[in-house]
PDB file of C-alpha atoms in Angstrom:
ATOM      1  CA  MET A   1     -31.579 129.024  32.524  1.00 51.00           C
ATOM      2  CA  ALA A   2     -29.721 126.208  34.075  1.00 50.00           C
ATOM      3  CA  ASN A   3     -32.774 123.708  33.710  1.00 52.00           C
ATOM      4  CA  SER A   4     -33.150 124.720  29.950  1.00 53.00           C
ATOM      5  CA  THR A   5     -29.511 124.089  29.191  1.00 55.00           C
ATOM      6  CA  SER A   6     -29.487 120.735  30.747  1.00 55.00           C
ATOM      7  CA  ASN A   7     -32.683 119.781  28.884  1.00 50.00           C
ATOM      8  CA  GLU A   8     -31.154 121.117  25.767  1.00 52.00           C
ATOM      9  CA  THR A   9     -27.974 118.482  26.437  1.00 56.00           C
ATOM     10  CA  GLN A  10     -30.350 115.664  27.422  1.00 52.00           C
ATOM     11  CA  ALA A  11     -32.014 116.092  24.462  1.00 50.00           C
ATOM     12  CA  ALA A  12     -28.592 116.518  21.936  1.00 50.00           C
ATOM     13  CA  THR A  13     -27.297 113.118  24.034  1.00 49.00           C
ATOM     14  CA  ILE A  14     -30.492 110.998  23.167  1.00 44.00           C
ATOM     15  CA  TYR A  15     -30.452 112.344  19.505  1.00 41.00           C
ATOM     16  CA  SER A  16     -26.839 111.321  19.132  1.00 46.00           C
ATOM     17  CA  ASN A  17     -27.529 108.145  20.842  1.00 42.00           C
ATOM     18  CA  ILE A  18     -30.325 107.293  18.526  1.00 42.00           C
ATOM     19  CA  SER A  19     -28.445 108.246  15.435  1.00 46.00           C
ATOM     20  CA  SER A  20     -25.354 106.230  16.617  1.00 47.00           C
ATOM     21  CA  GLN A  21     -27.820 103.150  16.882  1.00 47.00           C
ATOM     22  CA  THR A  22     -29.290 103.538  13.589  1.00 49.00           C
ATOM     23  CA  THR A  23     -26.140 104.079  12.074  1.00 48.00           C
ATOM     24  CA  ASN A  24     -24.814 100.767  13.593  1.00 49.00           C
ATOM     25  CA  ILE A  25     -28.105  98.900  12.607  1.00 49.00           C
ATOM     26  CA  GLN A  26     -27.196 100.376   9.008  1.00 51.00           C
ATOM     27  CA  LEU A  27     -23.846  99.293   8.831  1.00 46.00           C
ATOM     28  CA  SER A  28     -24.561  95.463  10.333  1.00 54.00           C
ATOM     29  CA  LEU A  29     -27.514  95.215   8.056  1.00 61.00           C
ATOM     30  CA  GLN A  30     -25.400  96.493   4.860  1.00 62.00           C
ATOM     31  CA  SER A  31     -22.548  93.862   5.366  1.00 63.00           C
ATOM     32  CA  ILE A  32     -25.152  90.800   6.024  1.00 62.00           C
ATOM     33  CA  ALA A  33     -26.766  91.965   2.536  1.00 63.00           C
ATOM     34  CA  ASP A  34     -23.256  91.916   0.946  1.00 62.00           C
ATOM     35  CA  ASP A  35     -22.534  88.629   2.015  1.00 61.00           C
ATOM     36  CA  CYS A  36     -25.728  87.243   1.287  1.00 66.00           C
ATOM     37  CA  ASN A  37     -25.727  88.849  -2.220  1.00 61.00           C
ATOM     38  CA  GLN A  38     -22.397  86.090  -2.814  1.00 60.00           C
ATOM     39  CA  GLU A  39     -24.377  83.318  -1.853  1.00 61.00           C
ATOM     40  CA  ALA A  40     -26.590  81.236  -4.049  1.00 58.00           C
ATOM     41  CA  PHE A  41     -30.358  81.433  -3.375  1.00 61.00           C
ATOM     42  CA  SER A  42     -31.437  80.836  -6.858  1.00 65.00           C
ATOM     43  CA  CYS A  43     -34.075  78.427  -5.675  1.00 71.00           C
ATOM     44  CA  VAL A  44     -35.946  81.236  -4.238  1.00 73.00           C
ATOM     45  CA  ARG A  45     -35.343  84.283  -6.083  1.00 78.00           C
ATOM     46  CA  LEU A  46     -35.499  82.708  -9.311  1.00 82.00           C
ATOM     47  CA  PRO A  47     -38.825  81.040  -9.252  1.00 84.00           C
ATOM     48  CA  LEU A  48     -40.682  84.293  -7.701  1.00 83.00           C
ATOM     49  CA  GLU A  49     -38.774  86.774 -10.329  1.00 84.00           C
ATOM     50  CA  ILE A  50     -39.567  84.523 -13.318  1.00 87.00           C
ATOM     51  CA  SER A  51     -43.383  84.388 -12.292  1.00 87.00           C
ATOM     52  CA  THR A  52     -43.287  87.849 -11.811  1.00 87.00           C
ATOM     53  CA  ILE A  53     -42.297  88.881 -15.396  1.00 89.00           C
ATOM     54  CA  VAL A  54     -44.239  86.017 -16.817  1.00 89.00           C
ATOM     55  CA  MET A  55     -47.343  87.305 -14.864  1.00 88.00           C
ATOM     56  CA  GLY A  56     -46.977  90.650 -14.402  1.00 88.00           C
ATOM     57  CA  LEU A  57     -45.630  91.883 -17.749  1.00 90.00           C
ATOM     58  CA  PRO A  58     -48.364  90.695 -20.082  1.00 90.00           C
ATOM     59  CA  THR A  59     -51.321  91.562 -17.605  1.00 87.00           C
ATOM     60  CA  ASN A  60     -49.858  94.973 -17.051  1.00 89.00           C
ATOM     61  CA  VAL A  61     -49.400  95.306 -20.940  1.00 90.00           C
ATOM     62  CA  ALA A  62     -52.835  94.313 -21.278  1.00 85.00           C
ATOM     63  CA  LEU A  63     -54.062  96.761 -18.941  1.00 84.00           C
ATOM     64  CA  LEU A  64     -52.133  99.529 -20.620  1.00 86.00           C
ATOM     65  CA  TRP A  65     -53.574  98.398 -23.955  1.00 85.00           C
ATOM     66  CA  LEU A  66     -57.056  98.207 -22.685  1.00 80.00           C
ATOM     67  CA  LEU A  67     -56.804 101.854 -21.239  1.00 80.00           C
ATOM     68  CA  MET A  68     -55.219 103.406 -24.462  1.00 82.00           C
ATOM     69  CA  ARG A  69     -57.367 101.908 -27.187  1.00 79.00           C
ATOM     70  CA  GLY A  70     -60.536 103.526 -26.144  1.00 67.00           C
ATOM     71  CA  GLU A  71     -61.765 106.345 -28.195  1.00 62.00           C
ATOM     72  CA  LYS A  72     -63.324 108.234 -25.074  1.00 67.00           C
ATOM     73  CA  ALA A  73     -61.067 110.154 -22.662  1.00 67.00           C
ATOM     74  CA  LEU A  74     -59.574 108.246 -19.767  1.00 71.00           C
ATOM     75  CA  SER A  75     -62.032 108.546 -16.519  1.00 70.00           C
ATOM     76  CA  PRO A  76     -60.806 109.541 -13.402  1.00 67.00           C
ATOM     77  CA  PHE A  77     -60.254 106.083 -11.903  1.00 69.00           C
ATOM     78  CA  ASP A  78     -58.557 105.080 -15.154  1.00 78.00           C
ATOM     79  CA  VAL A  79     -55.656 107.525 -14.728  1.00 82.00           C
ATOM     80  CA  LEU A  80     -54.229 105.832 -11.702  1.00 81.00           C
ATOM     81  CA  GLY A  81     -54.671 102.491 -13.621  1.00 82.00           C
ATOM     82  CA  LEU A  82     -52.684 103.527 -16.229  1.00 86.00           C
ATOM     83  CA  ASN A  83     -49.829 105.099 -13.952  1.00 88.00           C
ATOM     84  CA  LEU A  84     -49.970 101.715 -12.266  1.00 87.00           C
ATOM     85  CA  ALA A  85     -49.705  99.603 -15.540  1.00 88.00           C
ATOM     86  CA  ILE A  86     -46.717 101.916 -16.636  1.00 91.00           C
ATOM     87  CA  LEU A  87     -44.708 101.695 -13.522  1.00 90.00           C
ATOM     88  CA  ASN A  88     -45.310  97.886 -13.116  1.00 89.00           C
ATOM     89  CA  ILE A  89     -44.098  97.662 -17.140  1.00 92.00           C
ATOM     90  CA  ILE A  90     -40.810  99.568 -16.094  1.00 91.00           C
ATOM     91  CA  TYR A  91     -40.445  97.128 -13.196  1.00 90.00           C
ATOM     92  CA  CYS A  92     -40.775  93.934 -14.703  1.00 90.00           C
ATOM     93  CA  LEU A  93     -38.546  95.180 -17.992  1.00 90.00           C
ATOM     94  CA  GLY A  94     -35.897  95.589 -15.111  1.00 88.00           C
ATOM     95  CA  LEU A  95     -36.170  92.454 -13.583  1.00 88.00           C
ATOM     96  CA  PRO A  96     -33.964  90.523 -15.736  1.00 88.00           C
ATOM     97  CA  LEU A  97     -30.944  92.619 -14.443  1.00 86.00           C
ATOM     98  CA  ASP A  98     -32.007  90.796 -10.945  1.00 83.00           C
ATOM     99  CA  VAL A  99     -32.202  87.690 -12.608  1.00 82.00           C
ATOM    100  CA  TYR A 100     -29.039  88.123 -13.995  1.00 83.00           C
ATOM    101  CA  ILE A 101     -27.288  89.199 -10.679  1.00 79.00           C
ATOM    102  CA  THR A 102     -29.129  85.951  -8.934  1.00 76.00           C
ATOM    103  CA  LEU A 103     -27.483  83.659 -11.394  1.00 79.00           C
ATOM    104  CA  THR A 104     -23.831  85.470 -11.715  1.00 77.00           C
ATOM    105  CA  LYS A 105     -23.634  85.979  -8.171  1.00 70.00           C
ATOM    106  CA  SER A 106     -21.399  88.803  -8.882  1.00 66.00           C
ATOM    107  CA  PRO A 107     -23.672  91.976  -8.549  1.00 65.00           C
ATOM    108  CA  GLY A 108     -20.525  94.736  -9.017  1.00 68.00           C
ATOM    109  CA  GLU A 109     -22.055  97.974 -10.201  1.00 75.00           C
ATOM    110  CA  LEU A 110     -25.318  96.339 -11.221  1.00 79.00           C
ATOM    111  CA  LEU A 111     -26.441  96.023  -7.598  1.00 78.00           C
ATOM    112  CA  PRO A 112     -27.275  99.621  -7.141  1.00 80.00           C
ATOM    113  CA  ALA A 113     -29.165  99.925 -10.282  1.00 83.00           C
ATOM    114  CA  SER A 114     -31.168  96.746  -9.287  1.00 82.00           C
ATOM    115  CA  GLU A 115     -32.002  97.993  -6.046  1.00 79.00           C
ATOM    116  CA  SER A 116     -32.905 101.225  -7.733  1.00 84.00           C
ATOM    117  CA  LEU A 117     -35.471  99.554  -9.984  1.00 85.00           C
ATOM    118  CA  TYR A 118     -36.834  97.438  -6.825  1.00 83.00           C
ATOM    119  CA  ILE A 119     -38.142 100.802  -5.364  1.00 83.00           C
ATOM    120  CA  LEU A 120     -40.411 101.111  -8.290  1.00 83.00           C
ATOM    121  CA  ASN A 121     -42.202  98.102  -6.713  1.00 81.00           C
ATOM    122  CA  THR A 122     -41.468  98.662  -2.810  1.00 81.00           C
ATOM    123  CA  ILE A 123     -42.856 102.430  -2.791  1.00 86.00           C
ATOM    124  CA  GLY A 124     -44.402 103.144  -6.543  1.00 87.00           C
ATOM    125  CA  CYS A 125     -46.813  99.979  -6.921  1.00 85.00           C
ATOM    126  CA  PRO A 126     -47.937 100.281  -3.126  1.00 85.00           C
ATOM    127  CA  LEU A 127     -48.552 103.849  -3.012  1.00 88.00           C
ATOM    128  CA  LEU A 128     -50.782 103.902  -6.491  1.00 86.00           C
ATOM    129  CA  LEU A 129     -52.813 100.636  -4.704  1.00 83.00           C
ATOM    130  CA  THR A 130     -53.295 102.639  -1.928  1.00 87.00           C
ATOM    131  CA  SER A 131     -54.610 105.844  -3.774  1.00 86.00           C
ATOM    132  CA  MET A 132     -56.682 103.416  -5.885  1.00 82.00           C
ATOM    133  CA  CYS A 133     -58.239 101.654  -2.466  1.00 84.00           C
ATOM    134  CA  VAL A 134     -59.016 105.178  -0.667  1.00 86.00           C
ATOM    135  CA  GLU A 135     -60.645 106.252  -4.077  1.00 83.00           C
ATOM    136  CA  ARG A 136     -62.639 103.012  -4.148  1.00 82.00           C
ATOM    137  CA  TYR A 137     -63.357 103.238  -0.292  1.00 85.00           C
ATOM    138  CA  MET A 138     -64.613 106.694  -0.757  1.00 84.00           C
ATOM    139  CA  ALA A 139     -66.885 106.040  -3.685  1.00 80.00           C
ATOM    140  CA  THR A 140     -68.433 103.332  -1.594  1.00 81.00           C
ATOM    141  CA  ALA A 141     -68.493 104.466   1.939  1.00 81.00           C
ATOM    142  CA  HIS A 142     -69.149 108.007   1.430  1.00 81.00           C
ATOM    143  CA  ALA A 143     -70.565 108.151  -2.388  1.00 78.00           C
ATOM    144  CA  VAL A 144     -72.050 111.857  -1.846  1.00 80.00           C
ATOM    145  CA  PHE A 145     -68.949 113.668  -1.010  1.00 78.00           C
ATOM    146  CA  TYR A 146     -67.147 111.444  -3.651  1.00 77.00           C
ATOM    147  CA  MET A 147     -69.384 112.540  -6.222  1.00 77.00           C
ATOM    148  CA  LYS A 148     -69.141 116.273  -5.417  1.00 73.00           C
ATOM    149  CA  TYR A 149     -65.455 116.300  -4.477  1.00 67.00           C
ATOM    150  CA  GLY A 150     -63.506 113.390  -5.642  1.00 63.00           C
ATOM    151  CA  SER A 151     -64.737 112.285  -8.829  1.00 64.00           C
ATOM    152  CA  LYS A 152     -62.536 114.841 -11.030  1.00 71.00           C
ATOM    153  CA  ARG A 153     -59.776 113.462 -13.287  1.00 71.00           C
ATOM    154  CA  GLU A 154     -57.409 116.178 -12.151  1.00 75.00           C
ATOM    155  CA  TYR A 155     -57.068 115.105  -8.840  1.00 77.00           C
ATOM    156  CA  ARG A 156     -55.753 111.633 -10.170  1.00 78.00           C
ATOM    157  CA  ALA A 157     -53.391 113.359 -12.330  1.00 81.00           C
ATOM    158  CA  VAL A 158     -51.990 115.588  -9.232  1.00 85.00           C
ATOM    159  CA  CYS A 159     -51.937 112.144  -6.929  1.00 84.00           C
ATOM    160  CA  SER A 160     -50.255 110.178  -9.858  1.00 86.00           C
ATOM    161  CA  ALA A 161     -47.499 113.118 -10.678  1.00 89.00           C
ATOM    162  CA  LEU A 162     -46.987 113.101  -6.499  1.00 90.00           C
ATOM    163  CA  VAL A 163     -46.429 109.251  -6.657  1.00 89.00           C
ATOM    164  CA  TRP A 164     -44.190 109.635  -9.538  1.00 91.00           C
ATOM    165  CA  ILE A 165     -41.924 112.229  -7.835  1.00 93.00           C
ATOM    166  CA  ILE A 166     -41.860 110.039  -4.694  1.00 91.00           C
ATOM    167  CA  THR A 167     -40.884 107.159  -6.175  1.00 90.00           C
ATOM    168  CA  LEU A 168     -38.332 108.497  -8.504  1.00 91.00           C
ATOM    169  CA  GLY A 169     -36.861 110.524  -5.506  1.00 91.00           C
ATOM    170  CA  VAL A 170     -36.650 107.312  -3.365  1.00 88.00           C
ATOM    171  CA  ALA A 171     -34.794 105.488  -6.099  1.00 88.00           C
ATOM    172  CA  VAL A 172     -32.766 107.971  -6.615  1.00 89.00           C
ATOM    173  CA  ILE A 173     -31.601 108.141  -2.825  1.00 87.00           C
ATOM    174  CA  THR A 174     -31.686 104.171  -2.923  1.00 84.00           C
ATOM    175  CA  TYR A 175     -28.724 104.419  -5.762  1.00 84.00           C
ATOM    176  CA  LEU A 176     -26.778 106.656  -3.924  1.00 85.00           C
ATOM    177  CA  GLU A 177     -26.957 105.293  -0.248  1.00 79.00           C
ATOM    178  CA  ARG A 178     -28.147 101.575  -0.795  1.00 71.00           C
ATOM    179  CA  LEU A 179     -31.259  99.516  -0.051  1.00 69.00           C
ATOM    180  CA  PRO A 180     -29.866  98.105   2.909  1.00 65.00           C
ATOM    181  CA  GLU A 181     -29.205 101.729   4.754  1.00 68.00           C
ATOM    182  CA  LEU A 182     -32.959 102.531   3.801  1.00 74.00           C
ATOM    183  CA  ALA A 183     -34.275  99.205   5.003  1.00 72.00           C
ATOM    184  CA  LEU A 184     -35.992 100.270   8.187  1.00 74.00           C
ATOM    185  CA  ILE A 185     -37.493 103.067   6.880  1.00 80.00           C
ATOM    186  CA  LEU A 186     -38.683 101.666   3.582  1.00 79.00           C
ATOM    187  CA  SER A 187     -40.252  98.801   6.147  1.00 78.00           C
ATOM    188  CA  ILE A 188     -41.943 101.162   7.981  1.00 82.00           C
ATOM    189  CA  ILE A 189     -43.515 102.949   4.946  1.00 84.00           C
ATOM    190  CA  LEU A 190     -44.636  99.704   3.243  1.00 82.00           C
ATOM    191  CA  GLU A 191     -46.410  98.445   6.165  1.00 82.00           C
ATOM    192  CA  ILE A 192     -48.563 101.852   6.323  1.00 87.00           C
ATOM    193  CA  PHE A 193     -49.006 101.431   2.746  1.00 86.00           C
ATOM    194  CA  LEU A 194     -50.285  97.828   3.830  1.00 84.00           C
ATOM    195  CA  LEU A 195     -52.749  98.918   6.579  1.00 87.00           C
ATOM    196  CA  VAL A 196     -54.031 101.716   4.793  1.00 90.00           C
ATOM    197  CA  MET A 197     -54.982  99.449   2.071  1.00 86.00           C
ATOM    198  CA  ALA A 198     -56.303  96.573   4.383  1.00 85.00           C
ATOM    199  CA  ALA A 199     -58.454  99.343   6.178  1.00 89.00           C
ATOM    200  CA  CYS A 200     -59.808 100.545   3.270  1.00 87.00           C
ATOM    201  CA  LEU A 201     -60.545  97.028   1.898  1.00 83.00           C
ATOM    202  CA  ILE A 202     -62.290  95.975   5.139  1.00 86.00           C
ATOM    203  CA  GLY A 203     -64.052  99.285   5.024  1.00 87.00           C
ATOM    204  CA  ILE A 204     -65.444  98.436   1.540  1.00 84.00           C
ATOM    205  CA  VAL A 205     -66.853  95.081   2.535  1.00 83.00           C
ATOM    206  CA  ARG A 206     -68.564  96.643   5.436  1.00 85.00           C
ATOM    207  CA  ALA A 207     -69.988  98.909   3.214  1.00 82.00           C
ATOM    208  CA  LEU A 208     -71.022  96.522   0.714  1.00 78.00           C
ATOM    209  CA  ARG A 209     -72.756  94.304   3.645  1.00 78.00           C
ATOM    210  CA  LYS A 210     -74.833  96.819   4.807  1.00 75.00           C
ATOM    211  CA  LYS A 211     -78.326  96.739   3.344  1.00 66.00           C
ATOM    212  CA  GLY A 212     -79.556  99.772   1.046  1.00 59.00           C
ATOM    213  CA  PRO A 213     -82.983 101.293   0.932  1.00 58.00           C
ATOM    214  CA  GLY A 214     -85.611  98.976  -0.474  1.00 56.00           C
ATOM    215  CA  GLU A 215     -83.634  95.655  -0.135  1.00 55.00           C
ATOM    216  CA  GLY A 216     -85.391  94.624   2.653  1.00 52.00           C
ATOM    217  CA  GLN A 217     -84.630  91.046   3.955  1.00 48.00           C
ATOM    218  CA  LYS A 218     -82.385  89.867   0.976  1.00 49.00           C
ATOM    219  CA  SER A 219     -78.771  89.885   1.325  1.00 46.00           C
ATOM    220  CA  GLY A 220     -77.932  92.497  -0.893  1.00 50.00           C
ATOM    221  CA  SER A 221     -78.322  93.330  -4.791  1.00 61.00           C
ATOM    222  CA  TRP A 222     -76.691  90.970  -7.426  1.00 59.00           C
ATOM    223  CA  VAL A 223     -74.214  93.862  -8.109  1.00 59.00           C
ATOM    224  CA  LYS A 224     -73.480  94.258  -4.504  1.00 66.00           C
ATOM    225  CA  LYS A 225     -72.659  90.874  -4.265  1.00 68.00           C
ATOM    226  CA  ARG A 226     -69.903  90.784  -7.297  1.00 66.00           C
ATOM    227  CA  ALA A 227     -68.613  94.007  -5.702  1.00 67.00           C
ATOM    228  CA  LEU A 228     -68.458  91.925  -2.601  1.00 70.00           C
ATOM    229  CA  LYS A 229     -66.898  89.017  -3.753  1.00 71.00           C
ATOM    230  CA  ASN A 230     -64.053  91.243  -6.097  1.00 69.00           C
ATOM    231  CA  THR A 231     -63.315  92.908  -3.112  1.00 72.00           C
ATOM    232  CA  LEU A 232     -62.638  90.044  -0.943  1.00 74.00           C
ATOM    233  CA  THR A 233     -60.484  88.770  -3.752  1.00 74.00           C
ATOM    234  CA  MET A 234     -58.320  92.015  -3.668  1.00 72.00           C
ATOM    235  CA  LEU A 235     -58.408  91.708   0.535  1.00 74.00           C
ATOM    236  CA  VAL A 236     -56.746  88.125  -0.073  1.00 77.00           C
ATOM    237  CA  LEU A 237     -54.223  88.742  -2.784  1.00 77.00           C
ATOM    238  CA  THR A 238     -52.950  91.887  -0.668  1.00 76.00           C
ATOM    239  CA  ALA A 239     -52.894  89.971   2.728  1.00 76.00           C
ATOM    240  CA  VAL A 240     -50.896  87.092   0.865  1.00 77.00           C
ATOM    241  CA  ILE A 241     -48.491  89.009  -1.198  1.00 78.00           C
ATOM    242  CA  TYR A 242     -47.974  92.041   1.394  1.00 76.00           C
ATOM    243  CA  GLY A 243     -48.578  90.109   4.435  1.00 73.00           C
ATOM    244  CA  PRO A 244     -44.879  89.105   5.220  1.00 72.00           C
ATOM    245  CA  VAL A 245     -44.034  92.690   4.973  1.00 70.00           C
ATOM    246  CA  LEU A 246     -45.523  93.396   8.379  1.00 71.00           C
ATOM    247  CA  GLY A 247     -42.708  91.317  10.079  1.00 72.00           C
ATOM    248  CA  LEU A 248     -39.834  93.052   8.320  1.00 68.00           C
ATOM    249  CA  PHE A 249     -39.324  95.666  10.339  1.00 67.00           C
ATOM    250  CA  PRO A 250     -39.113  93.919  13.774  1.00 72.00           C
ATOM    251  CA  TYR A 251     -37.005  91.183  12.035  1.00 71.00           C
ATOM    252  CA  ILE A 252     -34.679  93.837  10.546  1.00 68.00           C
ATOM    253  CA  LEU A 253     -34.166  95.235  14.048  1.00 68.00           C
ATOM    254  CA  THR A 254     -33.713  91.754  15.643  1.00 71.00           C
ATOM    255  CA  VAL A 255     -31.315  91.066  12.829  1.00 66.00           C
ATOM    256  CA  SER A 256     -28.963  93.939  13.070  1.00 64.00           C
ATOM    257  CA  LYS A 257     -28.910  93.403  16.943  1.00 65.00           C
ATOM    258  CA  ASN A 258     -28.182  89.655  17.636  1.00 65.00           C
ATOM    259  CA  HIS A 259     -26.151  88.921  14.301  1.00 59.00           C
ATOM    260  CA  LYS A 260     -22.923  90.228  13.257  1.00 58.00           C
ATOM    261  CA  GLU A 261     -22.445  87.910   9.834  1.00 63.00           C
ATOM    262  CA  ALA A 262     -24.448  86.089   7.681  1.00 62.00           C
ATOM    263  CA  THR A 263     -26.007  82.719   7.969  1.00 69.00           C
ATOM    264  CA  TYR A 264     -27.846  80.365   5.364  1.00 71.00           C
ATOM    265  CA  GLU A 265     -31.374  80.699   7.225  1.00 72.00           C
ATOM    266  CA  LEU A 266     -30.773  84.616   7.659  1.00 73.00           C
ATOM    267  CA  CYS A 267     -29.891  85.125   4.001  1.00 75.00           C
ATOM    268  CA  LEU A 268     -32.953  82.388   2.640  1.00 76.00           C
ATOM    269  CA  ILE A 269     -35.497  84.835   4.661  1.00 76.00           C
ATOM    270  CA  LEU A 270     -34.064  88.131   3.594  1.00 75.00           C
ATOM    271  CA  ASN A 271     -34.259  86.844   0.210  1.00 75.00           C
ATOM    272  CA  ILE A 272     -38.003  85.957   0.794  1.00 76.00           C
ATOM    273  CA  PHE A 273     -38.575  89.293   2.101  1.00 75.00           C
ATOM    274  CA  HIS A 274     -37.196  90.769  -0.716  1.00 74.00           C
ATOM    275  CA  THR A 275     -38.625  88.772  -3.410  1.00 77.00           C
ATOM    276  CA  ILE A 276     -42.094  87.910  -2.437  1.00 79.00           C
ATOM    277  CA  PRO A 277     -43.765  91.712  -2.706  1.00 78.00           C
ATOM    278  CA  SER A 278     -42.569  91.489  -6.207  1.00 82.00           C
ATOM    279  CA  LEU A 279     -45.833  89.718  -6.937  1.00 82.00           C
ATOM    280  CA  GLY A 280     -47.680  92.750  -6.085  1.00 82.00           C
ATOM    281  CA  VAL A 281     -47.276  94.035  -9.705  1.00 85.00           C
ATOM    282  CA  CYS A 282     -50.350  91.181 -10.460  1.00 82.00           C
ATOM    283  CA  ILE A 283     -52.622  93.170  -7.973  1.00 79.00           C
ATOM    284  CA  GLY A 284     -53.054  96.378 -10.071  1.00 74.00           C
ATOM    285  CA  PRO A 285     -54.705  94.563 -13.094  1.00 79.00           C
ATOM    286  CA  VAL A 286     -56.752  92.338 -10.862  1.00 75.00           C
ATOM    287  CA  PHE A 287     -57.931  95.270  -9.177  1.00 68.00           C
ATOM    288  CA  TYR A 288     -58.789  97.363 -12.567  1.00 69.00           C
ATOM    289  CA  VAL A 289     -60.307  94.413 -14.263  1.00 67.00           C
ATOM    290  CA  SER A 290     -62.642  93.264 -11.375  1.00 64.00           C
ATOM    291  CA  ARG A 291     -64.100  96.419 -11.341  1.00 60.00           C
ATOM    292  CA  ALA A 292     -64.311  96.893 -15.134  1.00 60.00           C
ATOM    293  CA  LYS A 293     -65.933  93.710 -14.986  1.00 59.00           C
ATOM    294  CA  GLU A 294     -68.514  94.639 -12.521  1.00 55.00           C
ATOM    295  CA  LEU A 295     -69.512  97.859 -14.545  1.00 54.00           C
ATOM    296  CA  ALA A 296     -69.744  95.917 -17.465  1.00 56.00           C
ATOM    297  CA  CYS A 297     -72.011  93.340 -15.744  1.00 54.00           C
ATOM    298  CA  TRP A 298     -74.044  96.215 -14.456  1.00 51.00           C
ATOM    299  CA  LYS A 299     -74.472  97.770 -17.698  1.00 54.00           C
ATOM    300  CA  LYS A 300     -75.481  94.570 -19.238  1.00 57.00           C
ATOM    301  CA  LYS A 301     -77.759  93.742 -16.771  1.00 54.00           C
ATOM    302  CA  ALA A 302     -79.422  97.396 -16.676  1.00 51.00           C
ATOM    303  CA  GLU A 303     -79.891  97.016 -20.483  1.00 58.00           C
ATOM    304  CA  HIS A 304     -81.471  93.603 -20.022  1.00 54.00           C
ATOM    305  CA  GLU A 305     -84.128  94.791 -17.460  1.00 53.00           C
ATOM    306  CA  GLN A 306     -84.566  98.083 -19.882  1.00 58.00           C
ATOM    307  CA  THR A 307     -85.234  95.615 -22.916  1.00 60.00           C
ATOM    308  CA  THR A 308     -87.502  93.584 -20.745  1.00 57.00           C
ATOM    309  CA  THR A 309     -89.381  96.555 -19.341  1.00 56.00           C
ATOM    310  CA  THR A 310     -89.878  97.879 -22.890  1.00 56.00           C
ATOM    311  CA  GLN A 311     -91.327  94.554 -24.166  1.00 55.00           C
ATOM    312  CA  GLU A 312     -93.789  94.138 -21.414  1.00 55.00           C
ATOM    313  CA  THR A 313     -94.921  97.777 -22.354  1.00 57.00           C
ATOM    314  CA  GLN A 314     -95.400  97.001 -25.898  1.00 56.00           C
ATOM    315  CA  HIS A 315     -97.140  93.911 -25.042  1.00 55.00           C
ATOM    316  CA  HIS A 316     -99.989  95.377 -22.604  1.00 55.00           C
ATOM    317  CA  LYS A 317    -100.227  98.102 -25.598  1.00 54.00           C
TER     318      LYS A 317
END
């Protein structure tokens, strides 16, 4: 009984110490973030924010238009693409608020709203991209299982609904608690999404590089080569845009422990960490368009081969 009581006391002490350290980190980071928001970093934030609006808004509107104009019902993969386009459009439409805050250097009551919109890009976009990468990996590496269980539209609808619930829930919490207080948790979540995306894309590359039945010594079919090229493009884009996020968690810990006030270099790095992932709104359209182009080219080649075969048959007759 005494040992049990002692263990419970030690556990409570450890939990109390961890909670205290976490609170101190949050308060320190909140103070640094507030100081950084008063400084002028328009040279860093404005080009990235404007680039995101200029590139992200038209491409996602075009993607939404392509998905909605079709007379046929949306395919299972289109369901995820549709939700990703809507989420990215909402985020891009909210970016002018962040541009205004950057220019005026007086965030005031607008800052919590801007941070909540930022969650659409930090959580919602990577979560949907991760779902799309997992879906493509299953279709490529485990085609039989995918065709049997994973090719139904209902699964994508449920997945999309969960993504919206999680994203909006985190956005509300961010509005109430402020972004710096959640920075540690969000950085870990974002790093997990990035690692899963990278693992799936690498898995797709490995599956596409394997020789299929009847390929012999050839390096692979024309369709597989195009799919491999598109996947490698996606992998590079993901690494460039979300790669810096891998250093966010250790950097936040270092900042919280070793810095008690904001410096120019510190604020500069935090602003880069904050704005670079926003370019992720361009990954979804590229991912979707590359796959659509792959399917269109495959269909065109199949029709060409069928026409050639028909002509040869008629010639022999």
